[in-house]
Coordinates of C-alpha atoms in Angstrom, one line a residue:
M191 CA 204.4 219.1 257.9
S192 CA 207.2 216.6 258.3
Y193 CA 207.7 213.9 260.9
R194 CA 211.0 215.6 261.9
D195 CA 209.3 219.0 262.6
L196 CA 206.6 217.4 264.7
R197 CA 209.1 215.3 266.7
N198 CA 211.3 218.3 267.3
F199 CA 208.3 220.4 268.4
T200 CA 207.1 217.8 270.9
E201 CA 210.6 217.3 272.4
M202 CA 211.2 221.1 272.7
M203 CA 207.8 221.6 274.4
R204 CA 208.6 218.8 276.8
V205 CA 212.1 220.3 277.6
L206 CA 210.5 223.8 278.1
G207 CA 208.2 222.3 280.7
Y208 CA 204.8 222.4 279.0
P209 CA 202.4 220.8 281.5
R210 CA 200.5 218.7 279.0
M211 CA 201.7 215.7 277.0
I212 CA 201.6 216.5 273.2
S213 CA 201.2 213.5 270.9
M214 CA 202.1 213.4 267.3
E215 CA 198.5 212.4 266.5
N216 CA 197.1 215.6 267.9
F217 CA 197.8 217.5 264.7
C218 CA 196.4 214.9 262.3
N219 CA 193.1 216.8 262.3
P220 CA 192.4 220.5 263.0
N221 CA 192.6 221.1 266.8
F222 CA 192.3 224.9 267.4
P223 CA 191.8 224.7 271.2
L224 CA 195.1 222.9 271.6
V225 CA 196.9 225.3 269.3
A226 CA 195.4 228.3 271.1
E227 CA 196.5 226.8 274.5
I228 CA 200.1 226.3 273.2
L229 CA 200.3 229.8 271.8
K230 CA 199.0 231.4 275.0
W231 CA 201.5 229.3 277.0
L232 CA 204.4 230.2 274.8
V233 CA 203.5 233.9 274.8
K234 CA 203.2 233.9 278.6
R235 CA 206.6 232.1 278.8
Y236 CA 208.1 234.8 276.6
D237 CA 206.4 237.7 278.4
P238 CA 204.4 237.1 281.6
D239 CA 202.8 240.5 281.3
A240 CA 201.4 239.9 277.8
D241 CA 197.7 240.5 277.5
L242 CA 195.9 238.2 275.0
P243 CA 192.2 237.7 274.4
S244 CA 190.8 234.5 276.0
D245 CA 187.6 234.0 274.0
I246 CA 188.0 231.5 271.1
D247 CA 184.4 230.3 270.9
T248 CA 183.4 232.0 267.6
Q249 CA 185.2 232.4 264.3
Q250 CA 185.6 236.2 264.9
D251 CA 187.2 235.6 268.3
R252 CA 189.6 233.0 266.9
V253 CA 190.7 235.4 264.1
I254 CA 191.3 238.2 266.7
F255 CA 193.3 235.8 268.9
V256 CA 195.6 234.7 266.0
K257 CA 196.1 238.3 264.9
S258 CA 197.0 239.4 268.4
V259 CA 199.5 236.6 268.9
A260 CA 201.1 237.3 265.5
H261 CA 201.3 241.1 266.2
F262 CA 202.8 240.4 269.6
M263 CA 205.5 238.1 268.3
R264 CA 206.2 240.5 265.4
T265 CA 206.7 243.6 267.6
K266 CA 208.4 241.9 270.6
A267 CA 210.5 239.1 269.2
Q268 CA 210.8 240.0 265.5
I269 CA 209.2 236.7 264.5
R270 CA 206.8 236.7 261.5
L271 CA 204.1 234.1 261.8
N272 CA 201.7 232.9 259.1
M273 CA 198.3 233.6 260.5
K274 CA 196.5 231.4 257.9
K275 CA 198.5 228.3 258.9
L276 CA 198.0 229.0 262.6
Y277 CA 194.2 229.3 262.1
M278 CA 194.2 225.9 260.2
A279 CA 195.4 224.3 263.5
D280 CA 196.7 221.2 261.9
G281 CA 200.1 219.9 260.9
Y282 CA 200.9 223.1 258.9
S283 CA 200.7 225.1 262.1
V284 CA 203.5 223.1 263.7
K285 CA 206.1 225.0 261.6
E286 CA 204.8 228.3 262.9
L287 CA 204.7 227.1 266.5
L288 CA 208.3 225.7 266.0
K289 CA 209.6 229.3 265.4
I290 CA 208.6 230.5 268.8
T291 CA 209.6 227.2 270.5
T292 CA 213.0 227.3 268.9
L293 CA 213.6 230.8 270.2
L294 CA 212.7 229.8 273.7
Y295 CA 214.6 226.6 273.5
N296 CA 217.8 228.3 272.3
A297 CA 217.5 230.9 275.1
M298 CA 217.2 228.1 277.7
R299 CA 220.2 226.3 276.2
T300 CA 222.2 229.5 276.3
K301 CA 221.3 230.0 279.9
E302 CA 222.3 226.4 280.8
S303 CA 225.6 226.7 278.9
G304 CA 226.3 229.9 280.8
D305 CA 226.0 228.1 284.1
D306 CA 229.0 226.0 283.3
L307 CA 231.3 229.1 283.1
D308 CA 233.0 230.9 286.0
E309 CA 230.8 232.8 288.4
D310 CA 232.1 236.2 287.2
S311 CA 231.4 235.3 283.5
S312 CA 228.1 233.6 284.4
S313 CA 226.9 236.7 286.2
N314 CA 227.4 238.6 283.0
L315 CA 225.8 236.0 280.7
K316 CA 222.7 235.3 282.8
V317 CA 220.0 237.4 281.2
N318 CA 216.5 237.1 282.2
L319 CA 214.5 237.6 279.0
S320 CA 211.3 238.5 280.7
E321 CA 213.0 241.3 282.7
R322 CA 214.6 242.7 279.6
V323 CA 211.2 242.7 277.9
S324 CA 209.6 244.4 280.9
D325 CA 212.4 247.0 281.0
L326 CA 211.9 247.6 277.3
K327 CA 208.2 248.1 277.9
R328 CA 208.9 250.5 280.8
T329 CA 211.4 252.4 278.6
R330 CA 208.9 252.9 275.8
Q331 CA 206.3 254.1 278.3
L332 CA 208.7 256.6 279.8
A333 CA 209.6 257.8 276.4
S334 CA 206.0 258.5 275.6
E335 CA 205.5 260.3 278.9
I336 CA 208.6 262.4 278.3
T337 CA 207.2 263.5 274.9
T338 CA 203.8 264.4 276.5
K339 CA 205.4 266.3 279.4
G340 CA 207.7 268.2 277.0
A341 CA 204.8 269.3 274.9
A342 CA 202.9 270.5 277.9
L343 CA 205.9 272.3 279.3
Y344 CA 206.4 274.0 275.9
D345 CA 202.8 275.3 276.0
L346 CA 203.2 276.5 279.6
L347 CA 206.4 278.3 278.8
A348 CA 204.8 280.0 275.8
R349 CA 202.2 281.5 278.3
E350 CA 204.8 282.6 280.7
L351 CA 205.0 286.2 279.4
D352 CA 201.3 286.8 280.1
L353 CA 201.4 285.0 283.3
K354 CA 204.5 286.9 284.5
D355 CA 202.7 290.3 284.1
M356 CA 199.6 289.0 285.9
R357 CA 201.7 287.6 288.7
T358 CA 203.7 290.8 289.1
T359 CA 200.4 292.8 289.2
V360 CA 198.9 290.6 291.9
V361 CA 202.1 290.7 294.0
A362 CA 202.4 294.5 293.8
K363 CA 198.7 295.0 294.8
Q364 CA 198.1 296.1 298.4
L365 CA 195.8 293.7 300.3
D366 CA 192.6 295.1 302.0
I367 CA 192.2 293.5 305.4
T368 CA 188.5 294.2 305.5
E369 CA 187.9 292.7 302.1
L370 CA 190.0 289.7 302.9
E371 CA 188.1 289.1 306.2
G372 CA 184.8 289.3 304.2
E373 CA 186.0 286.7 301.7
L374 CA 187.1 284.4 304.5
R375 CA 183.8 284.8 306.3
N376 CA 181.9 283.9 303.0
A377 CA 184.1 280.9 302.5
I378 CA 183.6 279.8 306.1
R379 CA 179.8 280.2 305.7
N380 CA 179.8 278.2 302.5
V381 CA 181.7 275.4 304.1
E382 CA 179.3 275.4 307.1
E383 CA 176.3 275.2 304.7
K384 CA 177.9 272.3 302.9
I385 CA 178.6 270.5 306.2
Q386 CA 175.0 271.0 307.3
K387 CA 173.8 269.6 304.0
I388 CA 176.1 266.6 304.3
N389 CA 174.8 266.0 307.9
I390 CA 171.2 266.1 306.7
L391 CA 172.1 263.6 303.9
I392 CA 173.8 261.4 306.5
E393 CA 170.6 261.5 308.7
N394 CA 168.5 260.7 305.7
V395 CA 170.7 257.8 304.9
S396 CA 170.3 256.3 308.3
T397 CA 166.5 256.7 308.0
D398 CA 166.5 255.2 304.5
E399 CA 168.6 252.3 305.9
T400 CA 166.0 251.6 308.6
N401 CA 163.2 251.7 306.1
L402 CA 165.0 249.4 303.8
E403 CA 165.7 246.9 306.6
A404 CA 162.0 246.9 307.5
K405 CA 161.0 246.3 303.9
I406 CA 163.6 243.5 303.6
E407 CA 162.2 241.8 306.8
K408 CA 158.7 242.2 305.4
R409 CA 159.7 240.6 302.1
K410 CA 161.4 237.8 303.9
S411 CA 158.3 237.0 305.9
D412 CA 156.2 237.1 302.7
L413 CA 158.7 234.8 301.0
E414 CA 158.6 232.3 303.8
R415 CA 154.8 232.4 303.9
N416 CA 154.5 231.9 300.2
Q417 CA 157.0 229.0 300.3
K418 CA 155.0 227.3 303.0
R419 CA 151.8 227.8 300.9
L420 CA 153.6 226.3 297.9
Q421 CA 154.7 223.2 299.8
A422 CA 151.1 222.8 301.1
L423 CA 149.7 223.1 297.5
K424 CA 152.2 220.6 296.2
S425 CA 151.3 218.0 298.9
V426 CA 147.5 218.3 298.2
R427 CA 146.1 216.3 295.2
P428 CA 143.5 218.1 293.2
P429 CA 140.0 216.5 293.4
F430 CA 139.6 216.4 289.6
M431 CA 143.0 214.6 289.0
D432 CA 141.4 211.1 289.0
E433 CA 138.9 212.1 286.4
Y434 CA 141.6 213.8 284.4
E435 CA 143.7 210.7 284.3
H436 CA 140.7 208.6 283.4
L437 CA 139.8 211.0 280.5
E438 CA 143.4 211.0 279.4
K439 CA 143.4 207.2 279.1
E440 CA 140.1 207.3 277.2
L441 CA 141.5 209.9 274.9
E442 CA 144.5 207.7 274.1
K443 CA 142.2 204.8 273.2
T444 CA 139.9 207.0 271.1
Y445 CA 142.9 208.3 269.3
E446 CA 144.2 204.8 268.6
E447 CA 140.7 203.9 267.2
Y448 CA 140.7 207.0 265.1
T449 CA 144.1 206.3 263.6
F450 CA 143.0 202.7 262.8
K451 CA 139.8 203.8 261.1
F452 CA 141.6 206.5 259.3
R453 CA 144.1 204.0 257.9
C454 CA 141.3 201.6 256.9
L455 CA 139.4 204.5 255.2
A456 CA 142.5 205.5 253.3
F457 CA 143.0 201.9 252.1
L458 CA 139.4 201.6 251.0
D459 CA 139.6 204.9 249.2
Q460 CA 142.6 203.6 247.4
Q461 CA 140.9 200.3 246.5
L462 CA 137.9 202.3 245.2
E463 CA 140.0 204.5 243.0
E464 CA 141.8 201.5 241.6
L465 CA 138.4 199.7 240.9
E466 CA 136.9 202.8 239.2
K467 CA 140.1 203.2 237.1
A468 CA 139.8 199.5 236.0
E469 CA 136.1 199.9 235.1
R470 CA 136.9 203.1 233.2
E471 CA 139.6 201.4 231.2
Y472 CA 137.3 198.5 230.5
S473 CA 134.5 200.8 229.4
E474 CA 136.9 202.7 227.1
E475 CA 138.1 199.4 225.6
Q476 CA 134.5 198.3 224.9
D477 CA 133.7 201.7 223.3
L478 CA 136.8 201.3 221.1
Q479 CA 135.7 197.8 220.0
I480 CA 132.2 199.0 219.3
K481 CA 133.5 201.9 217.2
K482 CA 135.7 199.5 215.2
M483 CA 132.7 197.1 214.6
V484 CA 130.5 200.0 213.6
E485 CA 133.2 201.2 211.2
K486 CA 133.5 197.7 209.7
I487 CA 129.7 197.4 209.3
R488 CA 129.6 200.8 207.6
Q489 CA 132.3 199.7 205.1
E490 CA 130.4 196.5 204.4
E491 CA 127.2 198.5 203.8
M492 CA 129.0 200.6 201.3
W493 CA 130.3 197.5 199.6
R494 CA 126.8 196.0 199.5
A495 CA 125.3 199.2 198.2
C496 CA 127.7 199.0 195.3
D497 CA 127.0 195.2 194.8
P498 CA 123.5 194.1 195.8
S499 CA 124.3 190.4 195.0
S500 CA 126.7 190.3 198.0
L501 CA 123.8 190.1 200.6
E502 CA 123.8 186.4 200.7
D503 CA 125.8 186.0 203.9
V504 CA 124.7 188.2 206.7
T505 CA 125.3 185.9 209.6
N506 CA 128.5 187.7 210.6
I507 CA 126.6 191.0 210.7
D508 CA 124.0 189.5 213.1
H509 CA 126.7 188.2 215.3
L510 CA 128.3 191.7 215.5
V511 CA 124.9 193.2 216.3
A512 CA 124.4 190.6 219.1
L513 CA 127.8 191.5 220.6
A514 CA 126.9 195.2 220.6
K515 CA 123.5 194.8 222.3
P516 CA 124.8 194.2 225.9
M517 CA 126.3 197.7 226.0
E518 CA 123.8 200.0 227.6
L519 CA 123.0 203.3 225.9
Q520 CA 121.7 206.5 227.3
P521 CA 118.1 207.5 226.5
T522 CA 119.2 210.2 224.2
E523 CA 121.6 207.8 222.4
V524 CA 118.7 205.2 222.1
K525 CA 116.5 207.7 220.4
R526 CA 119.3 208.8 218.1
E527 CA 120.0 205.1 217.2
S528 CA 116.3 204.4 216.6
A529 CA 116.1 207.3 214.2
K530 CA 119.1 205.9 212.3
Q531 CA 117.5 202.4 211.7
R532 CA 117.5 201.4 208.0
V533 CA 116.1 198.5 206.0
F534 CA 118.3 196.7 203.7
G535 CA 117.2 194.1 201.0
S536 CA 115.9 193.8 197.5
M537 CA 112.4 194.7 196.4
T538 CA 112.2 191.9 193.8
G539 CA 111.1 189.2 196.2
M540 CA 113.9 186.8 195.6
G541 CA 112.7 184.6 198.5
K542 CA 115.2 186.1 201.0
K543 CA 114.2 187.6 204.3
V544 CA 114.6 191.2 205.0
R545 CA 116.8 192.0 208.0
K546 CA 117.0 195.1 210.2
F547 CA 120.0 196.2 212.2
R548 CA 121.4 199.3 213.8
Y549 CA 124.7 200.8 213.7

């Protein structure tokens, strides 16, 4: 889209007499309702008898509308439109709209230039485009009717040989007055029977009409009575309404208390989980320290078993055992640990005390 095309389009639409002001900013963004309105106006300006779909709410309706406009301009004015650009409804659609606008604008200028000529020449140059299009449409319709009538006439003429023999036979046949009178009487009797049936139906219609009027009046009275009852019920306040409103207020307060307690409970549960997690981590850390100390003691025992003279300094071992005592053990673990008690020392009586400890 160029600025020149958009300016030319707006000026041509203004000259053609479009009832709405078109700004250059209307086509910055897709605006399909405006494009559809302009297309419909241009087509009606070209051919007032043109029939176009009016629904453009859904995507399918818009596609059908664009296709119908493009087909109409292709068949009537020999103008090829890009349906994809028209459906975009933005600046690219202005070039397609400019094709139709240019055709109408040139036709109007031709008409205005013809008015300046002499009356005789102007009478020859003044051409009403809509009338020519309507005449062309009427000509095509007559051509199709002529083709249909000619085919029907050809079929009838092909049957003329048989019909001619039948017609000659009927004309040459002598008429029987008695038989003719009988046929006429039968026809008259049939017509009288039909008339009698129609009269009966007319009488029944009047009776049905009376019954329907009575039913309508009854329904109207019932409707008025029900409306009065409805108004009376609306004006009366139910006896339980006060209690209902009181219970509704109590329910609101109870719900507020419930939500407050639920939030408090959720917070306390979270705090409890965090506390249990901290205790569990602390317990695991203590167990790890005890395992390390037990492993260290076991290694020292192995060293002392290899060198008995290294039992002089056992204060560190007593200190480690004292640190391990505060940790509570399960009854089964206590029994297992008591079974594992051992006595370390020398049997020579070197004047040193024998010590006991667990691991």
